[in-house]
């Protein structure tokens, strides 16, 4: 009998990669998409797995989401991957779920008598970590609480720990640092950069406007990170893990690598909000329509965050040691994959 997995928020980047991984491993995969009649709920996974006999999508309205027990009774999952992270601003619309996503799912598991058979993964966020006096952080949790969504994430994190310790349930948190891919939303800086620069080479945009170019982030590939999510549920004992590459780059470096992949050598001139990325050389025909001296990156103060979260450098060695996990994709390869995907989109759009 194939294993059954349930993935919440399957419509996002991680949900789609995780579904792909589990289907390859022979799982039957059920995915929940929160139904919102106003938003288009089309999912990345819908597209990727349409027609796959072992792939099932469930559109839930918010009353069903508050009680997933009925679905659990029906599908009796071996593994649940709760990818419902409270992110962005907590509003009246998101408030009903904020901070109780883990509680709802873990209670639903108990109410169906599945607490000794169903394994639970909770997607926790690196935003829980703040820069603590410049310390490098291993697999411990610090309390960095400057926003309502972080309060919610911390509540979910400790709920999973609490159900593990109190009820002996197999519940783990994965604290994932930034993980990107061509499926990343453009609200994140990496995709904004690869899409913006690709558009510039095809004449669709003139300039890319960014915020803090000095911000440091540890960027991995989402495809590598979902493997780790699966591995966490295959251990003998449930534990929490930090998932990161251990290497940080600045936003400016990411821009530089992405531009190079498009055949543009960039030079940064000026400081602070006056800083600009100027074309120093064109080294491939992809960027042939541009000229040396063109300014294609500028700082726009609108994108500078008033309360920037400085993420500490992290040490993912516990994942390496205990689970044999190491990220397979370097930042350079991640940049190449994202740029090439966005270049293909841009070329198509330029032809229309
Ligand atoms: P986050 O780590 O979840 O905040 O991921 P983001 O991709 O949204 O932001 C990563 C870093 O890029 C943060 O430090 C931002 O301040 C910085 N950044 C600089 N310019 C931009 C921008 O135009 N958009 C976004 N989203 N972030 C930017």
GROMACS .gro file of C-alpha atoms and ligand atoms in nm:
model
  380
    1UNK     CA    1   0.000   0.000   0.000
    2UNK     CA    2   0.138   0.340  -0.089
    3UNK     CA    3   0.186   0.597   0.186
    4UNK     CA    4  -0.062   0.883   0.206
    5UNK     CA    5   0.052   1.242   0.259
    6UNK     CA    6  -0.149   1.557   0.320
    7UNK     CA    7   0.006   1.893   0.229
    8UNK     CA    8  -0.161   2.216   0.334
    9UNK     CA    9  -0.110   2.527   0.123
   10UNK     CA   10  -0.010   2.308  -0.170
   11UNK     CA   11  -0.056   2.596  -0.410
   12UNK     CA   12   0.273   2.760  -0.311
   13UNK     CA   13   0.633   2.705  -0.411
   14UNK     CA   14   0.715   2.449  -0.140
   15UNK     CA   15   0.384   2.263  -0.174
   16UNK     CA   16   0.445   2.208  -0.542
   17UNK     CA   17   0.803   2.081  -0.499
   18UNK     CA   18   0.704   1.861  -0.207
   19UNK     CA   19   0.412   1.712  -0.402
   20UNK     CA   20   0.653   1.639  -0.688
   21UNK     CA   21   0.900   1.465  -0.454
   22UNK     CA   22   0.634   1.255  -0.279
   23UNK     CA   23   0.462   1.149  -0.602
   24UNK     CA   24   0.803   1.033  -0.732
   25UNK     CA   25   0.844   0.830  -0.413
   26UNK     CA   26   0.511   0.659  -0.481
   27UNK     CA   27   0.296   0.845  -0.224
   28UNK     CA   28  -0.069   0.929  -0.270
   29UNK     CA   29  -0.073   1.306  -0.224
   30UNK     CA   30  -0.365   1.515  -0.100
   31UNK     CA   31  -0.332   1.891  -0.103
   32UNK     CA   32  -0.542   2.159   0.064
   33UNK     CA   33  -0.596   2.494  -0.102
   34UNK     CA   34  -0.778   2.760   0.099
   35UNK     CA   35  -1.075   2.855  -0.113
   36UNK     CA   36  -1.109   3.226  -0.164
   37UNK     CA   37  -1.372   3.327  -0.417
   38UNK     CA   38  -1.207   3.667  -0.461
   39UNK     CA   39  -0.856   3.539  -0.534
   40UNK     CA   40  -0.764   3.310  -0.816
   41UNK     CA   41  -0.680   2.988  -0.636
   42UNK     CA   42  -0.504   2.827  -0.926
   43UNK     CA   43  -0.216   2.626  -0.793
   44UNK     CA   44   0.134   2.559  -0.922
   45UNK     CA   45   0.065   2.198  -0.827
   46UNK     CA   46  -0.264   2.193  -1.019
   47UNK     CA   47  -0.067   2.265  -1.333
   48UNK     CA   48   0.217   2.027  -1.261
   49UNK     CA   49   0.019   1.727  -1.154
   50UNK     CA   50  -0.313   1.764  -1.333
   51UNK     CA   51  -0.439   1.418  -1.417
   52UNK     CA   52  -0.189   1.231  -1.195
   53UNK     CA   53  -0.396   0.943  -1.050
   54UNK     CA   54  -0.239   0.977  -0.703
   55UNK     CA   55  -0.278   1.354  -0.675
   56UNK     CA   56  -0.589   1.501  -0.514
   57UNK     CA   57  -0.671   1.866  -0.446
   58UNK     CA   58  -0.921   1.974  -0.179
   59UNK     CA   59  -1.051   2.330  -0.190
   60UNK     CA   60  -1.138   2.422   0.169
   61UNK     CA   61  -1.336   2.722   0.284
   62UNK     CA   62  -1.239   2.872   0.617
   63UNK     CA   63  -1.493   2.673   0.820
   64UNK     CA   64  -1.348   2.347   0.690
   65UNK     CA   65  -0.995   2.468   0.749
   66UNK     CA   66  -1.083   2.532   1.113
   67UNK     CA   67  -1.169   2.163   1.137
   68UNK     CA   68  -0.967   1.940   0.908
   69UNK     CA   69  -1.084   1.629   1.104
   70UNK     CA   70  -1.334   1.520   0.839
   71UNK     CA   71  -1.066   1.507   0.572
   72UNK     CA   72  -0.827   1.322   0.805
   73UNK     CA   73  -1.099   1.064   0.878
   74UNK     CA   74  -1.141   1.011   0.505
   75UNK     CA   75  -0.779   0.988   0.393
   76UNK     CA   76  -0.603   0.879   0.716
   77UNK     CA   77  -0.267   1.029   0.620
   78UNK     CA   78   0.063   0.870   0.724
   79UNK     CA   79   0.230   1.211   0.702
   80UNK     CA   80   0.100   1.567   0.725
   81UNK     CA   81   0.308   1.858   0.599
   82UNK     CA   82   0.158   2.178   0.737
   83UNK     CA   83   0.299   2.454   0.519
   84UNK     CA   84   0.054   2.714   0.648
   85UNK     CA   85   0.287   2.982   0.769
   86UNK     CA   86   0.143   3.307   0.903
   87UNK     CA   87   0.333   3.560   0.694
   88UNK     CA   88   0.283   3.918   0.589
   89UNK     CA   89   0.069   4.147   0.797
   90UNK     CA   90  -0.183   3.985   1.029
   91UNK     CA   91  -0.520   4.128   0.925
   92UNK     CA   92  -0.885   4.062   1.010
   93UNK     CA   93  -0.887   3.815   0.723
   94UNK     CA   94  -0.588   3.612   0.844
   95UNK     CA   95  -0.644   3.660   1.218
   96UNK     CA   96  -0.873   3.356   1.263
   97UNK     CA   97  -0.588   3.120   1.168
   98UNK     CA   98  -0.294   3.314   1.307
   99UNK     CA   99  -0.099   3.115   1.562
  100UNK     CA  100  -0.338   2.819   1.580
  101UNK     CA  101  -0.263   2.640   1.256
  102UNK     CA  102  -0.053   2.373   1.432
  103UNK     CA  103  -0.306   2.345   1.712
  104UNK     CA  104  -0.595   2.283   1.471
  105UNK     CA  105  -0.411   2.014   1.280
  106UNK     CA  106  -0.264   1.838   1.583
  107UNK     CA  107  -0.603   1.838   1.758
  108UNK     CA  108  -0.766   1.703   1.442
  109UNK     CA  109  -0.508   1.420   1.438
  110UNK     CA  110  -0.592   1.339   1.800
  111UNK     CA  111  -0.965   1.361   1.749
  112UNK     CA  112  -0.939   1.096   1.474
  113UNK     CA  113  -0.729   0.865   1.693
  114UNK     CA  114  -0.430   0.906   1.461
  115UNK     CA  115  -0.190   1.045   1.720
  116UNK     CA  116   0.030   0.734   1.719
  117UNK     CA  117   0.030   0.677   1.346
  118UNK     CA  118   0.028   1.013   1.168
  119UNK     CA  119   0.356   1.204   1.154
  120UNK     CA  120   0.335   1.583   1.154
  121UNK     CA  121   0.572   1.838   0.999
  122UNK     CA  122   0.531   2.207   1.070
  123UNK     CA  123   0.687   2.469   0.844
  124UNK     CA  124   0.839   2.716   1.081
  125UNK     CA  125   1.012   3.032   0.976
  126UNK     CA  126   1.363   3.169   0.997
  127UNK     CA  127   1.198   3.495   1.100
  128UNK     CA  128   1.192   3.338   1.449
  129UNK     CA  129   1.563   3.404   1.452
  130UNK     CA  130   1.702   3.747   1.505
  131UNK     CA  131   2.061   3.852   1.500
  132UNK     CA  132   2.164   3.787   1.857
  133UNK     CA  133   2.470   3.997   1.930
  134UNK     CA  134   2.620   3.872   1.604
  135UNK     CA  135   2.621   3.514   1.736
  136UNK     CA  136   2.603   3.224   1.498
  137UNK     CA  137   2.299   3.013   1.579
  138UNK     CA  138   2.275   2.639   1.577
  139UNK     CA  139   1.956   2.440   1.630
  140UNK     CA  140   1.811   2.647   1.908
  141UNK     CA  141   1.536   2.898   1.902
  142UNK     CA  142   1.567   3.259   1.996
  143UNK     CA  143   1.279   3.492   2.044
  144UNK     CA  144   1.277   3.762   1.785
  145UNK     CA  145   0.932   3.912   1.810
  146UNK     CA  146   0.894   4.246   1.639
  147UNK     CA  147   0.568   4.165   1.455
  148UNK     CA  148   0.228   4.000   1.497
  149UNK     CA  149   0.298   3.733   1.237
  150UNK     CA  150   0.609   3.630   1.429
  151UNK     CA  151   0.404   3.591   1.746
  152UNK     CA  152   0.180   3.357   1.547
  153UNK     CA  153   0.477   3.160   1.410
  154UNK     CA  154   0.626   3.121   1.756
  155UNK     CA  155   0.292   2.998   1.887
  156UNK     CA  156   0.276   2.731   1.612
  157UNK     CA  157   0.636   2.628   1.678
  158UNK     CA  158   0.582   2.571   2.049
  159UNK     CA  159   0.246   2.399   1.994
  160UNK     CA  160   0.422   2.134   1.783
  161UNK     CA  161   0.688   2.093   2.054
  162UNK     CA  162   0.419   2.075   2.320
  163UNK     CA  163   0.217   1.801   2.144
  164UNK     CA  164   0.535   1.601   2.095
  165UNK     CA  165   0.627   1.626   2.461
  166UNK     CA  166   0.280   1.602   2.614
  167UNK     CA  167   0.111   1.345   2.391
  168UNK     CA  168   0.418   1.165   2.253
  169UNK     CA  169   0.316   1.259   1.899
  170UNK     CA  170   0.558   1.253   1.607
  171UNK     CA  171   0.564   1.629   1.549
  172UNK     CA  172   0.861   1.826   1.413
  173UNK     CA  173   0.937   2.181   1.316
  174UNK     CA  174   1.156   2.265   1.022
  175UNK     CA  175   1.299   2.613   1.056
  176UNK     CA  176   1.371   2.700   0.698
  177UNK     CA  177   1.588   2.988   0.594
  178UNK     CA  178   1.513   3.160   0.262
  179UNK     CA  179   1.457   2.912  -0.017
  180UNK     CA  180   1.395   3.023  -0.369
  181UNK     CA  181   1.323   2.888  -0.717
  182UNK     CA  182   1.165   2.990  -1.046
  183UNK     CA  183   0.832   2.927  -0.868
  184UNK     CA  184   0.903   3.188  -0.600
  185UNK     CA  185   0.658   3.477  -0.582
  186UNK     CA  186   0.782   3.811  -0.711
  187UNK     CA  187   0.720   3.969  -0.374
  188UNK     CA  188   1.055   3.814  -0.270
  189UNK     CA  189   1.371   3.991  -0.373
  190UNK     CA  190   1.537   3.704  -0.564
  191UNK     CA  191   1.252   3.656  -0.809
  192UNK     CA  192   1.201   4.031  -0.837
  193UNK     CA  193   1.567   4.056  -0.944
  194UNK     CA  194   1.572   3.767  -1.192
  195UNK     CA  195   1.244   3.874  -1.350
  196UNK     CA  196   1.332   4.243  -1.357
  197UNK     CA  197   1.676   4.193  -1.515
  198UNK     CA  198   1.544   3.941  -1.769
  199UNK     CA  199   1.272   4.190  -1.865
  200UNK     CA  200   1.532   4.466  -1.903
  201UNK     CA  201   1.735   4.260  -2.153
  202UNK     CA  202   1.422   4.211  -2.364
  203UNK     CA  203   1.322   4.578  -2.356
  204UNK     CA  204   1.018   4.518  -2.132
  205UNK     CA  205   1.149   4.734  -1.844
  206UNK     CA  206   1.417   4.999  -1.813
  207UNK     CA  207   1.537   4.974  -1.454
  208UNK     CA  208   1.510   4.750  -1.147
  209UNK     CA  209   1.423   4.936  -0.825
  210UNK     CA  210   1.531   4.771  -0.500
  211UNK     CA  211   1.561   4.848  -0.127
  212UNK     CA  212   1.852   4.754   0.098
  213UNK     CA  213   2.132   4.621  -0.125
  214UNK     CA  214   2.347   4.537   0.179
  215UNK     CA  215   2.092   4.300   0.333
  216UNK     CA  216   2.240   3.955   0.391
  217UNK     CA  217   2.044   3.638   0.332
  218UNK     CA  218   2.114   3.266   0.324
  219UNK     CA  219   1.942   3.150   0.003
  220UNK     CA  220   1.892   2.784  -0.085
  221UNK     CA  221   1.685   2.604  -0.349
  222UNK     CA  222   1.329   2.508  -0.247
  223UNK     CA  223   1.368   2.170  -0.421
  224UNK     CA  224   1.655   2.080  -0.183
  225UNK     CA  225   1.465   2.206   0.122
  226UNK     CA  226   1.153   1.994   0.067
  227UNK     CA  227   1.376   1.683   0.066
  228UNK     CA  228   1.476   1.781   0.416
  229UNK     CA  229   1.111   1.816   0.516
  230UNK     CA  230   1.049   1.459   0.404
  231UNK     CA  231   1.366   1.331   0.576
  232UNK     CA  232   1.254   1.486   0.905
  233UNK     CA  233   0.947   1.263   0.908
  234UNK     CA  234   1.152   0.950   0.830
  235UNK     CA  235   1.363   0.971   1.146
  236UNK     CA  236   1.322   0.738   1.439
  237UNK     CA  237   1.258   1.021   1.684
  238UNK     CA  238   1.081   1.350   1.612
  239UNK     CA  239   1.309   1.652   1.640
  240UNK     CA  240   1.329   2.010   1.511
  241UNK     CA  241   1.585   2.110   1.250
  242UNK     CA  242   1.726   2.429   1.105
  243UNK     CA  243   1.751   2.418   0.727
  244UNK     CA  244   1.993   2.655   0.558
  245UNK     CA  245   2.305   2.645   0.344
  246UNK     CA  246   2.519   2.816   0.609
  247UNK     CA  247   2.642   3.076   0.357
  248UNK     CA  248   2.512   3.430   0.329
  249UNK     CA  249   2.523   3.671   0.034
  250UNK     CA  250   2.411   4.031  -0.002
  251UNK     CA  251   2.126   4.143  -0.224
  252UNK     CA  252   2.391   4.331  -0.429
  253UNK     CA  253   2.580   4.005  -0.488
  254UNK     CA  254   2.262   3.831  -0.600
  255UNK     CA  255   2.198   4.113  -0.848
  256UNK     CA  256   2.557   4.089  -0.975
  257UNK     CA  257   2.533   3.711  -1.033
  258UNK     CA  258   2.194   3.740  -1.204
  259UNK     CA  259   2.320   4.018  -1.434
  260UNK     CA  260   2.628   3.811  -1.526
  261UNK     CA  261   2.407   3.518  -1.625
  262UNK     CA  262   2.235   3.760  -1.864
  263UNK     CA  263   2.568   3.873  -2.010
  264UNK     CA  264   2.590   4.200  -1.817
  265UNK     CA  265   2.887   4.305  -1.606
  266UNK     CA  266   2.755   4.553  -1.349
  267UNK     CA  267   2.943   4.822  -1.161
  268UNK     CA  268   2.786   4.973  -0.849
  269UNK     CA  269   2.848   5.345  -0.799
  270UNK     CA  270   2.729   5.581  -0.526
  271UNK     CA  271   2.623   5.512  -0.169
  272UNK     CA  272   2.298   5.457   0.021
  273UNK     CA  273   1.986   5.561  -0.166
  274UNK     CA  274   2.207   5.715  -0.436
  275UNK     CA  275   2.366   5.379  -0.522
  276UNK     CA  276   2.316   5.264  -0.881
  277UNK     CA  277   2.404   4.958  -1.087
  278UNK     CA  278   2.564   5.068  -1.414
  279UNK     CA  279   2.648   4.843  -1.709
  280UNK     CA  280   3.029   4.815  -1.726
  281UNK     CA  281   3.041   4.562  -2.011
  282UNK     CA  282   2.812   4.349  -2.225
  283UNK     CA  283   2.952   4.001  -2.254
  284UNK     CA  284   2.677   3.805  -2.429
  285UNK     CA  285   2.430   3.863  -2.715
  286UNK     CA  286   2.137   3.815  -2.467
  287UNK     CA  287   2.197   4.173  -2.352
  288UNK     CA  288   2.286   4.309  -2.695
  289UNK     CA  289   2.004   4.565  -2.688
  290UNK     CA  290   2.161   4.739  -2.386
  291UNK     CA  291   2.455   4.980  -2.376
  292UNK     CA  292   2.760   5.023  -2.154
  293UNK     CA  293   2.680   5.309  -1.914
  294UNK     CA  294   2.306   5.230  -1.890
  295UNK     CA  295   2.176   5.249  -1.532
  296UNK     CA  296   1.965   4.937  -1.479
  297UNK     CA  297   1.952   4.914  -1.095
  298UNK     CA  298   1.850   5.193  -0.858
  299UNK     CA  299   1.755   5.216  -0.493
  300UNK     CA  300   1.398   5.321  -0.423
  301UNK     CA  301   1.346   5.417  -0.056
  302UNK     CA  302   0.993   5.273  -0.075
  303UNK     CA  303   1.148   4.926  -0.067
  304UNK     CA  304   1.371   4.992   0.234
  305UNK     CA  305   1.211   4.829   0.536
  306UNK     CA  306   1.173   5.041   0.848
  307UNK     CA  307   1.231   4.734   1.068
  308UNK     CA  308   1.469   4.510   0.878
  309UNK     CA  309   1.515   4.162   1.025
  310UNK     CA  310   1.885   4.088   1.025
  311UNK     CA  311   1.902   3.715   1.006
  312UNK     CA  312   2.186   3.555   1.193
  313UNK     CA  313   2.424   3.327   1.013
  314UNK     CA  314   2.313   2.973   1.085
  315UNK     CA  315   2.479   2.641   1.114
  316UNK     CA  316   2.276   2.360   0.955
  317UNK     CA  317   2.524   2.092   1.067
  318UNK     CA  318   2.266   1.898   1.271
  319UNK     CA  319   2.076   1.820   0.949
  320UNK     CA  320   2.399   1.714   0.782
  321UNK     CA  321   2.507   1.499   1.076
  322UNK     CA  322   2.180   1.332   1.165
  323UNK     CA  323   2.000   1.312   0.835
  324UNK     CA  324   2.283   1.317   0.587
  325UNK     CA  325   2.124   1.620   0.424
  326UNK     CA  326   2.323   1.883   0.241
  327UNK     CA  327   2.193   2.140  -0.005
  328UNK     CA  328   2.268   2.023  -0.359
  329UNK     CA  329   2.225   2.354  -0.541
  330UNK     CA  330   2.482   2.632  -0.509
  331UNK     CA  331   2.369   2.994  -0.514
  332UNK     CA  332   2.521   3.030  -0.861
  333UNK     CA  333   2.320   2.734  -0.994
  334UNK     CA  334   2.004   2.867  -0.828
  335UNK     CA  335   2.059   3.204  -0.995
  336UNK     CA  336   2.115   3.037  -1.335
  337UNK     CA  337   1.793   2.835  -1.306
  338UNK     CA  338   1.586   3.136  -1.200
  339UNK     CA  339   1.735   3.370  -1.462
  340UNK     CA  340   1.689   3.120  -1.745
  341UNK     CA  341   1.325   3.059  -1.650
  342UNK     CA  342   1.254   3.433  -1.635
  343UNK     CA  343   1.444   3.495  -1.958
  344UNK     CA  344   1.221   3.242  -2.135
  345UNK     CA  345   0.910   3.424  -1.998
  346UNK     CA  346   1.052   3.763  -2.100
  347UNK     CA  347   1.136   3.648  -2.453
  348UNK     CA  348   0.783   3.513  -2.492
  349UNK     CA  349   0.629   3.835  -2.359
  350UNK     CA  350   0.850   4.046  -2.589
  351UNK     CA  351   0.724   3.853  -2.893
  352UNK     CA  352   0.355   3.916  -2.809
  353LIG     P1  353   1.261   3.779   0.369
  353LIG     O1  354   1.391   3.726   0.419
  353LIG     O2  355   1.147   3.688   0.399
  353LIG     O3  356   1.235   3.918   0.413
  353LIG     O4  357   1.274   3.774   0.206
  353LIG     P2  358   1.270   3.888   0.095
  353LIG     O5  359   1.312   3.823  -0.032
  353LIG     O6  360   1.139   3.960   0.093
  353LIG     O7  361   1.381   3.993   0.143
  353LIG     C1  362   1.516   3.954   0.152
  353LIG     C2  363   1.601   4.076   0.178
  353LIG     O8  364   1.606   4.157   0.061
  353LIG     C3  365   1.546   4.168   0.289
  353LIG     O9  366   1.653   4.201   0.372
  353LIG     C4  367   1.496   4.292   0.214
  353LIG    O10  368   1.508   4.413   0.289
  353LIG     C5  369   1.592   4.294   0.097
  353LIG     N1  370   1.541   4.367  -0.019
  353LIG     C6  371   1.606   4.467  -0.084
  353LIG     N2  372   1.530   4.516  -0.183
  353LIG     C7  373   1.413   4.447  -0.182
  353LIG     C8  374   1.297   4.452  -0.261
  353LIG    O11  375   1.284   4.532  -0.353
  353LIG     N3  376   1.198   4.361  -0.232
  353LIG     C9  377   1.211   4.268  -0.130
  353LIG     N4  378   1.112   4.181  -0.107
  353LIG     N5  379   1.321   4.265  -0.050
  353LIG    C10  380   1.421   4.352  -0.077
   0.00000   0.00000   0.00000
